[in-house]
Tab-separated table of C-alpha atoms and ligand atoms in Angstrom:
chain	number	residue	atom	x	y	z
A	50	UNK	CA	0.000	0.000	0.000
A	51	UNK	CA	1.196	3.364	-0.835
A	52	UNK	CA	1.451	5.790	1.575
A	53	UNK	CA	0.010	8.665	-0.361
A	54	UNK	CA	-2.878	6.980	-1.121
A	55	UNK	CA	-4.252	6.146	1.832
A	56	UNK	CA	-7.843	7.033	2.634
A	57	UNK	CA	-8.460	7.769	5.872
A	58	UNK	CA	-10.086	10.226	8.184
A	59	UNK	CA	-12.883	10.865	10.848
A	60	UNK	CA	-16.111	12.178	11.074
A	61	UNK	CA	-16.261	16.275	12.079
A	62	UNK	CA	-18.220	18.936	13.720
A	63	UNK	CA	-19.625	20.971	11.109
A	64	UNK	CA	-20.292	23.407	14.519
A	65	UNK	CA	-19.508	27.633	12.695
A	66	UNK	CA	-20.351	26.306	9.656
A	67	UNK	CA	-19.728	23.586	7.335
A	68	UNK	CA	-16.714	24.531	5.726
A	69	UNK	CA	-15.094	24.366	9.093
A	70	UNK	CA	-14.637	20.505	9.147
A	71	UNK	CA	-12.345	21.332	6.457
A	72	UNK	CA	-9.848	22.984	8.867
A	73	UNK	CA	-10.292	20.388	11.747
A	74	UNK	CA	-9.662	17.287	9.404
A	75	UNK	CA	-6.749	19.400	8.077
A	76	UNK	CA	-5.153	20.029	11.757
A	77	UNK	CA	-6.142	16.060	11.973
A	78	UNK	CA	-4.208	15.110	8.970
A	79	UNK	CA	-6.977	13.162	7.532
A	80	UNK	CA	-7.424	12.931	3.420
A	81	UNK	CA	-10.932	12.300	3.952
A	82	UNK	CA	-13.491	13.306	6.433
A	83	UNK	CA	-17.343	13.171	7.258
A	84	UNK	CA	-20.082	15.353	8.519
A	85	UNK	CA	-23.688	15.599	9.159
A	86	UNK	CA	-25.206	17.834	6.502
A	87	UNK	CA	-27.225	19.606	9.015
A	88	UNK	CA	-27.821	19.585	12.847
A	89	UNK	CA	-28.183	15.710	13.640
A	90	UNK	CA	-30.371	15.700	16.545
A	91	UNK	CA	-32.395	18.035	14.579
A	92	UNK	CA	-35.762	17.804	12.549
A	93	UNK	CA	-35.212	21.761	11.787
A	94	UNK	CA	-32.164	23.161	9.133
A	95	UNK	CA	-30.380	25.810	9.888
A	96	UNK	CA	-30.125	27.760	6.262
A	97	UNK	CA	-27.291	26.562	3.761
A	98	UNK	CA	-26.235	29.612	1.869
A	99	UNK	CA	-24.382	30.408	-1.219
A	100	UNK	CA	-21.573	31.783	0.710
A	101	UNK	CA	-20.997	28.565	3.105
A	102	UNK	CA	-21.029	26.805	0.104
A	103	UNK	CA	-18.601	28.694	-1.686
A	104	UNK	CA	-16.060	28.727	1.428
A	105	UNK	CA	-16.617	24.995	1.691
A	106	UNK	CA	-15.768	24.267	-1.815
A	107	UNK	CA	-12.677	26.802	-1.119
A	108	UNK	CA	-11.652	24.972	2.046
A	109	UNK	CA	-11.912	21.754	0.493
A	110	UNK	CA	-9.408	22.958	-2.024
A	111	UNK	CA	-6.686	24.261	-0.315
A	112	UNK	CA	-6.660	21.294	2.219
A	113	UNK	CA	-7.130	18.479	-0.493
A	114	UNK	CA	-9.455	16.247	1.689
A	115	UNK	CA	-11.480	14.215	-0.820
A	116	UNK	CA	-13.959	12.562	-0.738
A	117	UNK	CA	-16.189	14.551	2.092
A	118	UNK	CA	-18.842	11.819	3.422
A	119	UNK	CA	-22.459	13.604	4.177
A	120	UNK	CA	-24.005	10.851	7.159
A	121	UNK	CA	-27.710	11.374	8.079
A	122	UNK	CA	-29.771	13.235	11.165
A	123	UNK	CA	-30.300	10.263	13.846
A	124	UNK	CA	-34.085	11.464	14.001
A	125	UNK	CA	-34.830	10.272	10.654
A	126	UNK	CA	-36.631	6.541	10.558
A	127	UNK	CA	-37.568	5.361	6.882
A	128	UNK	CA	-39.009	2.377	8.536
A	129	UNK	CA	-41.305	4.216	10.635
A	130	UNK	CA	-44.802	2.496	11.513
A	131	UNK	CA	-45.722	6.139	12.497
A	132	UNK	CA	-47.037	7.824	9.514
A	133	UNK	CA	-46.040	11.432	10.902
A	134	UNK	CA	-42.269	10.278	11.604
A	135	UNK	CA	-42.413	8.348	8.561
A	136	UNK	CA	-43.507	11.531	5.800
A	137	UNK	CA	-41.176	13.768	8.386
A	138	UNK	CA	-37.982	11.410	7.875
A	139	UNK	CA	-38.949	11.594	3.892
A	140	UNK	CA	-38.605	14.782	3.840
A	141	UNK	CA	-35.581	15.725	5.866
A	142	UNK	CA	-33.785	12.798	4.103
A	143	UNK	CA	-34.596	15.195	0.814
A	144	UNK	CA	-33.277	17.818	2.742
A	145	UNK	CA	-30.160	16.353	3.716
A	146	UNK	CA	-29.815	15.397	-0.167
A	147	UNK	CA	-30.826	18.106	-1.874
A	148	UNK	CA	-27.397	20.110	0.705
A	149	UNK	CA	-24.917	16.814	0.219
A	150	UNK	CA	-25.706	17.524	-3.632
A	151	UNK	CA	-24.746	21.122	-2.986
A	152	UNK	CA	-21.923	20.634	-1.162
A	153	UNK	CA	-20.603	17.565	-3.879
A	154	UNK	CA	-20.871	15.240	-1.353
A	155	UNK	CA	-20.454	11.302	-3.431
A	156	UNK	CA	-22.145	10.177	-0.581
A	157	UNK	CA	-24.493	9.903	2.092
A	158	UNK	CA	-24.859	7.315	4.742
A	159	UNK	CA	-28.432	6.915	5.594
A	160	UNK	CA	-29.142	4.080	9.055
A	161	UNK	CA	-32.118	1.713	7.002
A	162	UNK	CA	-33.990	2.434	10.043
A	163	UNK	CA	-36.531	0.731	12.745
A	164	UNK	CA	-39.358	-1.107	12.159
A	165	UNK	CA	-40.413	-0.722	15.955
A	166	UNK	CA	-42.255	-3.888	16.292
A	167	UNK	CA	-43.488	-4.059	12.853
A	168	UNK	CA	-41.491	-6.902	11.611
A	169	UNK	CA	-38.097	-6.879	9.320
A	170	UNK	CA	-40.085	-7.699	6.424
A	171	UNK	CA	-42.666	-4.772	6.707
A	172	UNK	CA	-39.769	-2.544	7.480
A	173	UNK	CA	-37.644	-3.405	4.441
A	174	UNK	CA	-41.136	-2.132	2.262
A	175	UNK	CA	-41.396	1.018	4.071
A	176	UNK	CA	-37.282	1.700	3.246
A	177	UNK	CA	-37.803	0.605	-0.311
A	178	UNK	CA	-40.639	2.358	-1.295
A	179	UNK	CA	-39.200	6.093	0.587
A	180	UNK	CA	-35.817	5.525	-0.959
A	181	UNK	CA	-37.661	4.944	-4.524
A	182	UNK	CA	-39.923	7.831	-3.915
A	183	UNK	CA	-36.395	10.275	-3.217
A	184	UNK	CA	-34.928	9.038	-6.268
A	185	UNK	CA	-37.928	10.263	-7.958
A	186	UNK	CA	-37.045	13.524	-6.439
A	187	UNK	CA	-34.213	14.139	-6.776
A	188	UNK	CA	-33.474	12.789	-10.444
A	189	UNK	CA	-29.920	13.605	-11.907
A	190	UNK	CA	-28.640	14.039	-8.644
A	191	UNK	CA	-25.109	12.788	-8.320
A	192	UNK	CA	-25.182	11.921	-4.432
A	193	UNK	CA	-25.252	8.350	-3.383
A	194	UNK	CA	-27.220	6.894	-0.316
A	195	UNK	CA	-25.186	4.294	1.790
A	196	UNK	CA	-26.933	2.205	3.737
A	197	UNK	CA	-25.142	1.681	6.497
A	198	UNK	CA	-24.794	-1.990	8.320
A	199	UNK	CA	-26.193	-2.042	11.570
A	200	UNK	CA	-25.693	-3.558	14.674
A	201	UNK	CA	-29.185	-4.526	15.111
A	202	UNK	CA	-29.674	-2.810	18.614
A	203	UNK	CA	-33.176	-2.942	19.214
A	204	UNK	CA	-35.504	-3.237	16.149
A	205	UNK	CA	-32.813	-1.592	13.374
A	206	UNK	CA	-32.450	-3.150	10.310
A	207	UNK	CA	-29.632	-3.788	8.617
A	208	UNK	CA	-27.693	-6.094	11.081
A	209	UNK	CA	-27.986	-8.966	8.171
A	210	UNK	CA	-26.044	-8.376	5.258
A	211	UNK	CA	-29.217	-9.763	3.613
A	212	UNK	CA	-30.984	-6.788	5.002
A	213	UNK	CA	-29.324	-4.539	2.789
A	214	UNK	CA	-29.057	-6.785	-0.236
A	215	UNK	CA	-32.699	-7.043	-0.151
A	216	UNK	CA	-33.415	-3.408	0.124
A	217	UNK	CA	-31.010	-2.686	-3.042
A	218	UNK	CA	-33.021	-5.562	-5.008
A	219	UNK	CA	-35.835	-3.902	-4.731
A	220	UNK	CA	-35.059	-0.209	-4.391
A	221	UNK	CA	-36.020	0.346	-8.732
A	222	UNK	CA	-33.033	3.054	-9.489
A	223	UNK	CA	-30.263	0.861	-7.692
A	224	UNK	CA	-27.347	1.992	-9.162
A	225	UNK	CA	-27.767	5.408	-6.831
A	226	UNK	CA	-27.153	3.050	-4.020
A	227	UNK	CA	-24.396	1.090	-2.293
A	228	UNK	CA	-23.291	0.534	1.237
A	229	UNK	CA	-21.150	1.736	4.437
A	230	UNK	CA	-19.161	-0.825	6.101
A	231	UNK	CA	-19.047	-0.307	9.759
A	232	UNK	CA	-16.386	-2.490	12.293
A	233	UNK	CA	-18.355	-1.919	15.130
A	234	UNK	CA	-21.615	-2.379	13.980
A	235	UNK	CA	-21.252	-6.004	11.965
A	236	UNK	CA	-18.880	-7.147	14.629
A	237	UNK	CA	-21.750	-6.410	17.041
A	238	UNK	CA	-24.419	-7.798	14.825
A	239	UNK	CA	-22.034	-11.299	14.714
A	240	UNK	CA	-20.034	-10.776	12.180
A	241	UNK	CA	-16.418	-11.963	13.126
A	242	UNK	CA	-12.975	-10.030	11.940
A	243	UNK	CA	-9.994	-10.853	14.863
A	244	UNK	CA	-8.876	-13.530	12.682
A	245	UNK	CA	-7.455	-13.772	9.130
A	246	UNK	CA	-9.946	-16.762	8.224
A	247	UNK	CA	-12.826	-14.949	10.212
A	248	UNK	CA	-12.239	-11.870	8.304
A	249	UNK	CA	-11.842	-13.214	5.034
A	250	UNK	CA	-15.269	-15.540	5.608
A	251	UNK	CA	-17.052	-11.925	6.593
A	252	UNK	CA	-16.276	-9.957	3.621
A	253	UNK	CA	-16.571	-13.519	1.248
A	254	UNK	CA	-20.306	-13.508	2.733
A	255	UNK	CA	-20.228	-9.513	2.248
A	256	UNK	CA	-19.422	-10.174	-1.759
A	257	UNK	CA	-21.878	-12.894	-1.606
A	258	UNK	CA	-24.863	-11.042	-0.048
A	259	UNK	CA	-24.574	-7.184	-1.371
A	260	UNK	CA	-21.408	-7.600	-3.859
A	261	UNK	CA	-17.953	-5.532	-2.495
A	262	UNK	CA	-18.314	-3.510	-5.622
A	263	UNK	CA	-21.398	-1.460	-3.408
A	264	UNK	CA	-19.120	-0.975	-0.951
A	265	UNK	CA	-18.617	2.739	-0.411
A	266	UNK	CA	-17.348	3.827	2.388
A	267	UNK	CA	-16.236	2.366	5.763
A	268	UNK	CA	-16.654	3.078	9.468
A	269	UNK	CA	-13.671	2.159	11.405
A	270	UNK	CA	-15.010	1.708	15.295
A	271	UNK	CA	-13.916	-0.834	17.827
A	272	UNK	CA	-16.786	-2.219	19.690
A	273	UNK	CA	-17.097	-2.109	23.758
A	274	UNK	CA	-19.657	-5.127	23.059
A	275	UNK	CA	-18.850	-8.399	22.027
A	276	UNK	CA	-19.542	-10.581	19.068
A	277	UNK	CA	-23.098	-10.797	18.677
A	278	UNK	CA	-24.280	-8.196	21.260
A	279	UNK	CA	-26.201	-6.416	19.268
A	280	UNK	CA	-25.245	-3.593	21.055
A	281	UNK	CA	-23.814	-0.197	19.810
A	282	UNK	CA	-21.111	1.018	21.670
A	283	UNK	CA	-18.042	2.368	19.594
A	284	UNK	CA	-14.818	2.247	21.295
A	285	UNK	CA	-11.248	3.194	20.387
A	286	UNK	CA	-9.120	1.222	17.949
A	287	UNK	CA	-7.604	-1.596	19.833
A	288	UNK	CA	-9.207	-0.842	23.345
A	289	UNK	CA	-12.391	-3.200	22.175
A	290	UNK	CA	-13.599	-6.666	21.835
A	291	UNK	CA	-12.300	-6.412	17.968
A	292	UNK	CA	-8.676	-5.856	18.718
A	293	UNK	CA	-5.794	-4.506	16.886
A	294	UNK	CA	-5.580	-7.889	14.600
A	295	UNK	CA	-8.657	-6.811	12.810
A	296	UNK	CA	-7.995	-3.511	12.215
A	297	UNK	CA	-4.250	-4.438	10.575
A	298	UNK	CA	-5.803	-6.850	8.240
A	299	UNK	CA	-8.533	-3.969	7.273
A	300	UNK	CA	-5.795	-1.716	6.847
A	301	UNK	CA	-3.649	-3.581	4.880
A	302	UNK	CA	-6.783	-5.002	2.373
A	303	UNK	CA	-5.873	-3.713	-0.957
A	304	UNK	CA	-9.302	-3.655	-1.798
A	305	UNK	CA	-9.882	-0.961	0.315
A	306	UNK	CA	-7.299	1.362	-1.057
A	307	UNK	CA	-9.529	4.021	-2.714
A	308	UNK	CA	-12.411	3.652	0.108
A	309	UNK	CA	-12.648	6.299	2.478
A	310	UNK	CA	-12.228	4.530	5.836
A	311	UNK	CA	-13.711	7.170	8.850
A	312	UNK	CA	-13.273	6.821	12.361
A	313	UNK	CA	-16.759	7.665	14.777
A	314	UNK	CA	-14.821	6.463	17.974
A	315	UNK	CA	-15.539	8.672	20.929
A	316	UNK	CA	-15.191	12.424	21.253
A	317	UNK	CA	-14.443	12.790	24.797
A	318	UNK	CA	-11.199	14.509	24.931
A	319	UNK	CA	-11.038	16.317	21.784
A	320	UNK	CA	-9.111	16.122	19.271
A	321	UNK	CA	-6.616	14.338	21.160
A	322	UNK	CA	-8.201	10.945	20.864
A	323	UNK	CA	-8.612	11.270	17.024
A	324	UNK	CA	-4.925	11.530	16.439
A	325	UNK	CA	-3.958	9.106	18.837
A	326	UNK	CA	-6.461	6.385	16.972
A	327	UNK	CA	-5.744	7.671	13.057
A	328	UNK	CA	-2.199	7.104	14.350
A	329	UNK	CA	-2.333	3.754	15.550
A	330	UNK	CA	-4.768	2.888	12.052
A	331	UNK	CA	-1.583	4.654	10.392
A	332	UNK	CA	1.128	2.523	12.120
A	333	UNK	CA	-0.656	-0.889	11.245
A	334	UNK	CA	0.204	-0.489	7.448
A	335	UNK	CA	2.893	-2.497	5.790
A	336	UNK	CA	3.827	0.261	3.398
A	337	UNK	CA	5.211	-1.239	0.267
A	338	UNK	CA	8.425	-0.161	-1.731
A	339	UNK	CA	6.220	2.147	-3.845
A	340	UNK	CA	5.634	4.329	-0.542
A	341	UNK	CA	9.293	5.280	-1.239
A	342	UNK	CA	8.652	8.899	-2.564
A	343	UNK	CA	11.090	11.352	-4.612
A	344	UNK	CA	12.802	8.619	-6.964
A	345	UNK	CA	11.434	11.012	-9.934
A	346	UNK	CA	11.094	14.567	-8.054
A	347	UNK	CA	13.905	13.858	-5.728
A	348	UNK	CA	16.909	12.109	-7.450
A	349	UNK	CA	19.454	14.089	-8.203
A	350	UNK	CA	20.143	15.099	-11.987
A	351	UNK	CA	23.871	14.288	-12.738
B	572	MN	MN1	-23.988	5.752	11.348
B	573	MN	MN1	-21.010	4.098	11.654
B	574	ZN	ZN1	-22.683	3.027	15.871
Protein backbone atom coordinates (compact mmCIF):
# COMPACT_ATOMS: atom_id res chain seq x y z
CA UNK A 1 0.00 0.00 0.00
CA UNK A 2 1.20 3.36 -0.84
CA UNK A 3 1.45 5.79 1.58
CA UNK A 4 0.01 8.67 -0.36
CA UNK A 5 -2.88 6.98 -1.12
CA UNK A 6 -4.25 6.15 1.83
CA UNK A 7 -7.84 7.03 2.63
CA UNK A 8 -8.46 7.77 5.87
CA UNK A 9 -10.09 10.23 8.18
CA UNK A 10 -12.88 10.86 10.85
CA UNK A 11 -16.11 12.18 11.07
CA UNK A 12 -16.26 16.28 12.08
CA UNK A 13 -18.22 18.94 13.72
CA UNK A 14 -19.63 20.97 11.11
CA UNK A 15 -20.29 23.41 14.52
CA UNK A 16 -19.51 27.63 12.69
CA UNK A 17 -20.35 26.31 9.66
CA UNK A 18 -19.73 23.59 7.33
CA UNK A 19 -16.71 24.53 5.73
CA UNK A 20 -15.09 24.37 9.09
CA UNK A 21 -14.64 20.51 9.15
CA UNK A 22 -12.34 21.33 6.46
CA UNK A 23 -9.85 22.98 8.87
CA UNK A 24 -10.29 20.39 11.75
CA UNK A 25 -9.66 17.29 9.40
CA UNK A 26 -6.75 19.40 8.08
CA UNK A 27 -5.15 20.03 11.76
CA UNK A 28 -6.14 16.06 11.97
CA UNK A 29 -4.21 15.11 8.97
CA UNK A 30 -6.98 13.16 7.53
CA UNK A 31 -7.42 12.93 3.42
CA UNK A 32 -10.93 12.30 3.95
CA UNK A 33 -13.49 13.31 6.43
CA UNK A 34 -17.34 13.17 7.26
CA UNK A 35 -20.08 15.35 8.52
CA UNK A 36 -23.69 15.60 9.16
CA UNK A 37 -25.21 17.83 6.50
CA UNK A 38 -27.23 19.61 9.01
CA UNK A 39 -27.82 19.58 12.85
CA UNK A 40 -28.18 15.71 13.64
CA UNK A 41 -30.37 15.70 16.54
CA UNK A 42 -32.40 18.04 14.58
CA UNK A 43 -35.76 17.80 12.55
CA UNK A 44 -35.21 21.76 11.79
CA UNK A 45 -32.16 23.16 9.13
CA UNK A 46 -30.38 25.81 9.89
CA UNK A 47 -30.12 27.76 6.26
CA UNK A 48 -27.29 26.56 3.76
CA UNK A 49 -26.24 29.61 1.87
CA UNK A 50 -24.38 30.41 -1.22
CA UNK A 51 -21.57 31.78 0.71
CA UNK A 52 -21.00 28.57 3.10
CA UNK A 53 -21.03 26.80 0.10
CA UNK A 54 -18.60 28.69 -1.69
CA UNK A 55 -16.06 28.73 1.43
CA UNK A 56 -16.62 24.99 1.69
CA UNK A 57 -15.77 24.27 -1.82
CA UNK A 58 -12.68 26.80 -1.12
CA UNK A 59 -11.65 24.97 2.05
CA UNK A 60 -11.91 21.75 0.49
CA UNK A 61 -9.41 22.96 -2.02
CA UNK A 62 -6.69 24.26 -0.31
CA UNK A 63 -6.66 21.29 2.22
CA UNK A 64 -7.13 18.48 -0.49
CA UNK A 65 -9.45 16.25 1.69
CA UNK A 66 -11.48 14.21 -0.82
CA UNK A 67 -13.96 12.56 -0.74
CA UNK A 68 -16.19 14.55 2.09
CA UNK A 69 -18.84 11.82 3.42
CA UNK A 70 -22.46 13.60 4.18
CA UNK A 71 -24.01 10.85 7.16
CA UNK A 72 -27.71 11.37 8.08
CA UNK A 73 -29.77 13.23 11.17
CA UNK A 74 -30.30 10.26 13.85
CA UNK A 75 -34.08 11.46 14.00
CA UNK A 76 -34.83 10.27 10.65
CA UNK A 77 -36.63 6.54 10.56
CA UNK A 78 -37.57 5.36 6.88
CA UNK A 79 -39.01 2.38 8.54
CA UNK A 80 -41.31 4.22 10.64
CA UNK A 81 -44.80 2.50 11.51
CA UNK A 82 -45.72 6.14 12.50
CA UNK A 83 -47.04 7.82 9.51
CA UNK A 84 -46.04 11.43 10.90
CA UNK A 85 -42.27 10.28 11.60
CA UNK A 86 -42.41 8.35 8.56
CA UNK A 87 -43.51 11.53 5.80
CA UNK A 88 -41.18 13.77 8.39
CA UNK A 89 -37.98 11.41 7.87
CA UNK A 90 -38.95 11.59 3.89
CA UNK A 91 -38.61 14.78 3.84
CA UNK A 92 -35.58 15.73 5.87
CA UNK A 93 -33.78 12.80 4.10
CA UNK A 94 -34.60 15.20 0.81
CA UNK A 95 -33.28 17.82 2.74
CA UNK A 96 -30.16 16.35 3.72
CA UNK A 97 -29.82 15.40 -0.17
CA UNK A 98 -30.83 18.11 -1.87
CA UNK A 99 -27.40 20.11 0.70
CA UNK A 100 -24.92 16.81 0.22
CA UNK A 101 -25.71 17.52 -3.63
CA UNK A 102 -24.75 21.12 -2.99
CA UNK A 103 -21.92 20.63 -1.16
CA UNK A 104 -20.60 17.56 -3.88
CA UNK A 105 -20.87 15.24 -1.35
CA UNK A 106 -20.45 11.30 -3.43
CA UNK A 107 -22.14 10.18 -0.58
CA UNK A 108 -24.49 9.90 2.09
CA UNK A 109 -24.86 7.31 4.74
CA UNK A 110 -28.43 6.92 5.59
CA UNK A 111 -29.14 4.08 9.05
CA UNK A 112 -32.12 1.71 7.00
CA UNK A 113 -33.99 2.43 10.04
CA UNK A 114 -36.53 0.73 12.75
CA UNK A 115 -39.36 -1.11 12.16
CA UNK A 116 -40.41 -0.72 15.96
CA UNK A 117 -42.26 -3.89 16.29
CA UNK A 118 -43.49 -4.06 12.85
CA UNK A 119 -41.49 -6.90 11.61
CA UNK A 120 -38.10 -6.88 9.32
CA UNK A 121 -40.09 -7.70 6.42
CA UNK A 122 -42.67 -4.77 6.71
CA UNK A 123 -39.77 -2.54 7.48
CA UNK A 124 -37.64 -3.41 4.44
CA UNK A 125 -41.14 -2.13 2.26
CA UNK A 126 -41.40 1.02 4.07
CA UNK A 127 -37.28 1.70 3.25
CA UNK A 128 -37.80 0.61 -0.31
CA UNK A 129 -40.64 2.36 -1.29
CA UNK A 130 -39.20 6.09 0.59
CA UNK A 131 -35.82 5.52 -0.96
CA UNK A 132 -37.66 4.94 -4.52
CA UNK A 133 -39.92 7.83 -3.92
CA UNK A 134 -36.39 10.27 -3.22
CA UNK A 135 -34.93 9.04 -6.27
CA UNK A 136 -37.93 10.26 -7.96
CA UNK A 137 -37.05 13.52 -6.44
CA UNK A 138 -34.21 14.14 -6.78
CA UNK A 139 -33.47 12.79 -10.44
CA UNK A 140 -29.92 13.60 -11.91
CA UNK A 141 -28.64 14.04 -8.64
CA UNK A 142 -25.11 12.79 -8.32
CA UNK A 143 -25.18 11.92 -4.43
CA UNK A 144 -25.25 8.35 -3.38
CA UNK A 145 -27.22 6.89 -0.32
CA UNK A 146 -25.19 4.29 1.79
CA UNK A 147 -26.93 2.21 3.74
CA UNK A 148 -25.14 1.68 6.50
CA UNK A 149 -24.79 -1.99 8.32
CA UNK A 150 -26.19 -2.04 11.57
CA UNK A 151 -25.69 -3.56 14.67
CA UNK A 152 -29.18 -4.53 15.11
CA UNK A 153 -29.67 -2.81 18.61
CA UNK A 154 -33.18 -2.94 19.21
CA UNK A 155 -35.50 -3.24 16.15
CA UNK A 156 -32.81 -1.59 13.37
CA UNK A 157 -32.45 -3.15 10.31
CA UNK A 158 -29.63 -3.79 8.62
CA UNK A 159 -27.69 -6.09 11.08
CA UNK A 160 -27.99 -8.97 8.17
CA UNK A 161 -26.04 -8.38 5.26
CA UNK A 162 -29.22 -9.76 3.61
CA UNK A 163 -30.98 -6.79 5.00
CA UNK A 164 -29.32 -4.54 2.79
CA UNK A 165 -29.06 -6.79 -0.24
CA UNK A 166 -32.70 -7.04 -0.15
CA UNK A 167 -33.42 -3.41 0.12
CA UNK A 168 -31.01 -2.69 -3.04
CA UNK A 169 -33.02 -5.56 -5.01
CA UNK A 170 -35.84 -3.90 -4.73
CA UNK A 171 -35.06 -0.21 -4.39
CA UNK A 172 -36.02 0.35 -8.73
CA UNK A 173 -33.03 3.05 -9.49
CA UNK A 174 -30.26 0.86 -7.69
CA UNK A 175 -27.35 1.99 -9.16
CA UNK A 176 -27.77 5.41 -6.83
CA UNK A 177 -27.15 3.05 -4.02
CA UNK A 178 -24.40 1.09 -2.29
CA UNK A 179 -23.29 0.53 1.24
CA UNK A 180 -21.15 1.74 4.44
CA UNK A 181 -19.16 -0.83 6.10
CA UNK A 182 -19.05 -0.31 9.76
CA UNK A 183 -16.39 -2.49 12.29
CA UNK A 184 -18.35 -1.92 15.13
CA UNK A 185 -21.61 -2.38 13.98
CA UNK A 186 -21.25 -6.00 11.96
CA UNK A 187 -18.88 -7.15 14.63
CA UNK A 188 -21.75 -6.41 17.04
CA UNK A 189 -24.42 -7.80 14.83
CA UNK A 190 -22.03 -11.30 14.71
CA UNK A 191 -20.03 -10.78 12.18
CA UNK A 192 -16.42 -11.96 13.13
CA UNK A 193 -12.98 -10.03 11.94
CA UNK A 194 -9.99 -10.85 14.86
CA UNK A 195 -8.88 -13.53 12.68
CA UNK A 196 -7.46 -13.77 9.13
CA UNK A 197 -9.95 -16.76 8.22
CA UNK A 198 -12.83 -14.95 10.21
CA UNK A 199 -12.24 -11.87 8.30
CA UNK A 200 -11.84 -13.21 5.03
CA UNK A 201 -15.27 -15.54 5.61
CA UNK A 202 -17.05 -11.93 6.59
CA UNK A 203 -16.28 -9.96 3.62
CA UNK A 204 -16.57 -13.52 1.25
CA UNK A 205 -20.31 -13.51 2.73
CA UNK A 206 -20.23 -9.51 2.25
CA UNK A 207 -19.42 -10.17 -1.76
CA UNK A 208 -21.88 -12.89 -1.61
CA UNK A 209 -24.86 -11.04 -0.05
CA UNK A 210 -24.57 -7.18 -1.37
CA UNK A 211 -21.41 -7.60 -3.86
CA UNK A 212 -17.95 -5.53 -2.49
CA UNK A 213 -18.31 -3.51 -5.62
CA UNK A 214 -21.40 -1.46 -3.41
CA UNK A 215 -19.12 -0.97 -0.95
CA UNK A 216 -18.62 2.74 -0.41
CA UNK A 217 -17.35 3.83 2.39
CA UNK A 218 -16.24 2.37 5.76
CA UNK A 219 -16.65 3.08 9.47
CA UNK A 220 -13.67 2.16 11.40
CA UNK A 221 -15.01 1.71 15.29
CA UNK A 222 -13.92 -0.83 17.83
CA UNK A 223 -16.79 -2.22 19.69
CA UNK A 224 -17.10 -2.11 23.76
CA UNK A 225 -19.66 -5.13 23.06
CA UNK A 226 -18.85 -8.40 22.03
CA UNK A 227 -19.54 -10.58 19.07
CA UNK A 228 -23.10 -10.80 18.68
CA UNK A 229 -24.28 -8.20 21.26
CA UNK A 230 -26.20 -6.42 19.27
CA UNK A 231 -25.24 -3.59 21.05
CA UNK A 232 -23.81 -0.20 19.81
CA UNK A 233 -21.11 1.02 21.67
CA UNK A 234 -18.04 2.37 19.59
CA UNK A 235 -14.82 2.25 21.29
CA UNK A 236 -11.25 3.19 20.39
CA UNK A 237 -9.12 1.22 17.95
CA UNK A 238 -7.60 -1.60 19.83
CA UNK A 239 -9.21 -0.84 23.34
CA UNK A 240 -12.39 -3.20 22.18
CA UNK A 241 -13.60 -6.67 21.83
CA UNK A 242 -12.30 -6.41 17.97
CA UNK A 243 -8.68 -5.86 18.72
CA UNK A 244 -5.79 -4.51 16.89
CA UNK A 245 -5.58 -7.89 14.60
CA UNK A 246 -8.66 -6.81 12.81
CA UNK A 247 -7.99 -3.51 12.22
CA UNK A 248 -4.25 -4.44 10.58
CA UNK A 249 -5.80 -6.85 8.24
CA UNK A 250 -8.53 -3.97 7.27
CA UNK A 251 -5.79 -1.72 6.85
CA UNK A 252 -3.65 -3.58 4.88
CA UNK A 253 -6.78 -5.00 2.37
CA UNK A 254 -5.87 -3.71 -0.96
CA UNK A 255 -9.30 -3.66 -1.80
CA UNK A 256 -9.88 -0.96 0.32
CA UNK A 257 -7.30 1.36 -1.06
CA UNK A 258 -9.53 4.02 -2.71
CA UNK A 259 -12.41 3.65 0.11
CA UNK A 260 -12.65 6.30 2.48
CA UNK A 261 -12.23 4.53 5.84
CA UNK A 262 -13.71 7.17 8.85
CA UNK A 263 -13.27 6.82 12.36
CA UNK A 264 -16.76 7.67 14.78
CA UNK A 265 -14.82 6.46 17.97
CA UNK A 266 -15.54 8.67 20.93
CA UNK A 267 -15.19 12.42 21.25
CA UNK A 268 -14.44 12.79 24.80
CA UNK A 269 -11.20 14.51 24.93
CA UNK A 270 -11.04 16.32 21.78
CA UNK A 271 -9.11 16.12 19.27
CA UNK A 272 -6.62 14.34 21.16
CA UNK A 273 -8.20 10.95 20.86
CA UNK A 274 -8.61 11.27 17.02
CA UNK A 275 -4.92 11.53 16.44
CA UNK A 276 -3.96 9.11 18.84
CA UNK A 277 -6.46 6.38 16.97
CA UNK A 278 -5.74 7.67 13.06
CA UNK A 279 -2.20 7.10 14.35
CA UNK A 280 -2.33 3.75 15.55
CA UNK A 281 -4.77 2.89 12.05
CA UNK A 282 -1.58 4.65 10.39
CA UNK A 283 1.13 2.52 12.12
CA UNK A 284 -0.66 -0.89 11.25
CA UNK A 285 0.20 -0.49 7.45
CA UNK A 286 2.89 -2.50 5.79
CA UNK A 287 3.83 0.26 3.40
CA UNK A 288 5.21 -1.24 0.27
CA UNK A 289 8.43 -0.16 -1.73
CA UNK A 290 6.22 2.15 -3.84
CA UNK A 291 5.63 4.33 -0.54
CA UNK A 292 9.29 5.28 -1.24
CA UNK A 293 8.65 8.90 -2.56
CA UNK A 294 11.09 11.35 -4.61
CA UNK A 295 12.80 8.62 -6.96
CA UNK A 296 11.43 11.01 -9.93
CA UNK A 297 11.09 14.57 -8.05
CA UNK A 298 13.91 13.86 -5.73
CA UNK A 299 16.91 12.11 -7.45
CA UNK A 300 19.45 14.09 -8.20
CA UNK A 301 20.14 15.10 -11.99
CA UNK A 302 23.87 14.29 -12.74
MN1 LIG B 1 -23.99 5.75 11.35
MN1 LIG C 1 -21.01 4.10 11.65
ZN1 LIG D 1 -22.68 3.03 15.87
Amino acid sequence: MAKEKLLIGAHMSISGGVFNALLCGQELECTTIQIFTKNNNQWKAKELFPEDVKKFFENQKTTGISPVVGHNGYLINLASPKDNVYDQSKESMLVELKRAELLGLPYLVMHPGSHLGKGEKEGIKKIVRSIDWLHQKTKGFKVKILLETTAGQGSAIGHRFEHLAEIIERVKDNERLGVCYDTCHTFAAGYDIRTKKAYQATFKEFDNSIGLNRLGVIHVNDSLKDLGSRVDRHQHIGEGKIGLEGFRLLMNDKRWEKIPKILETPKGEGAARDIKNLNLLKSLVKWSKSACRDSKNGSLRS
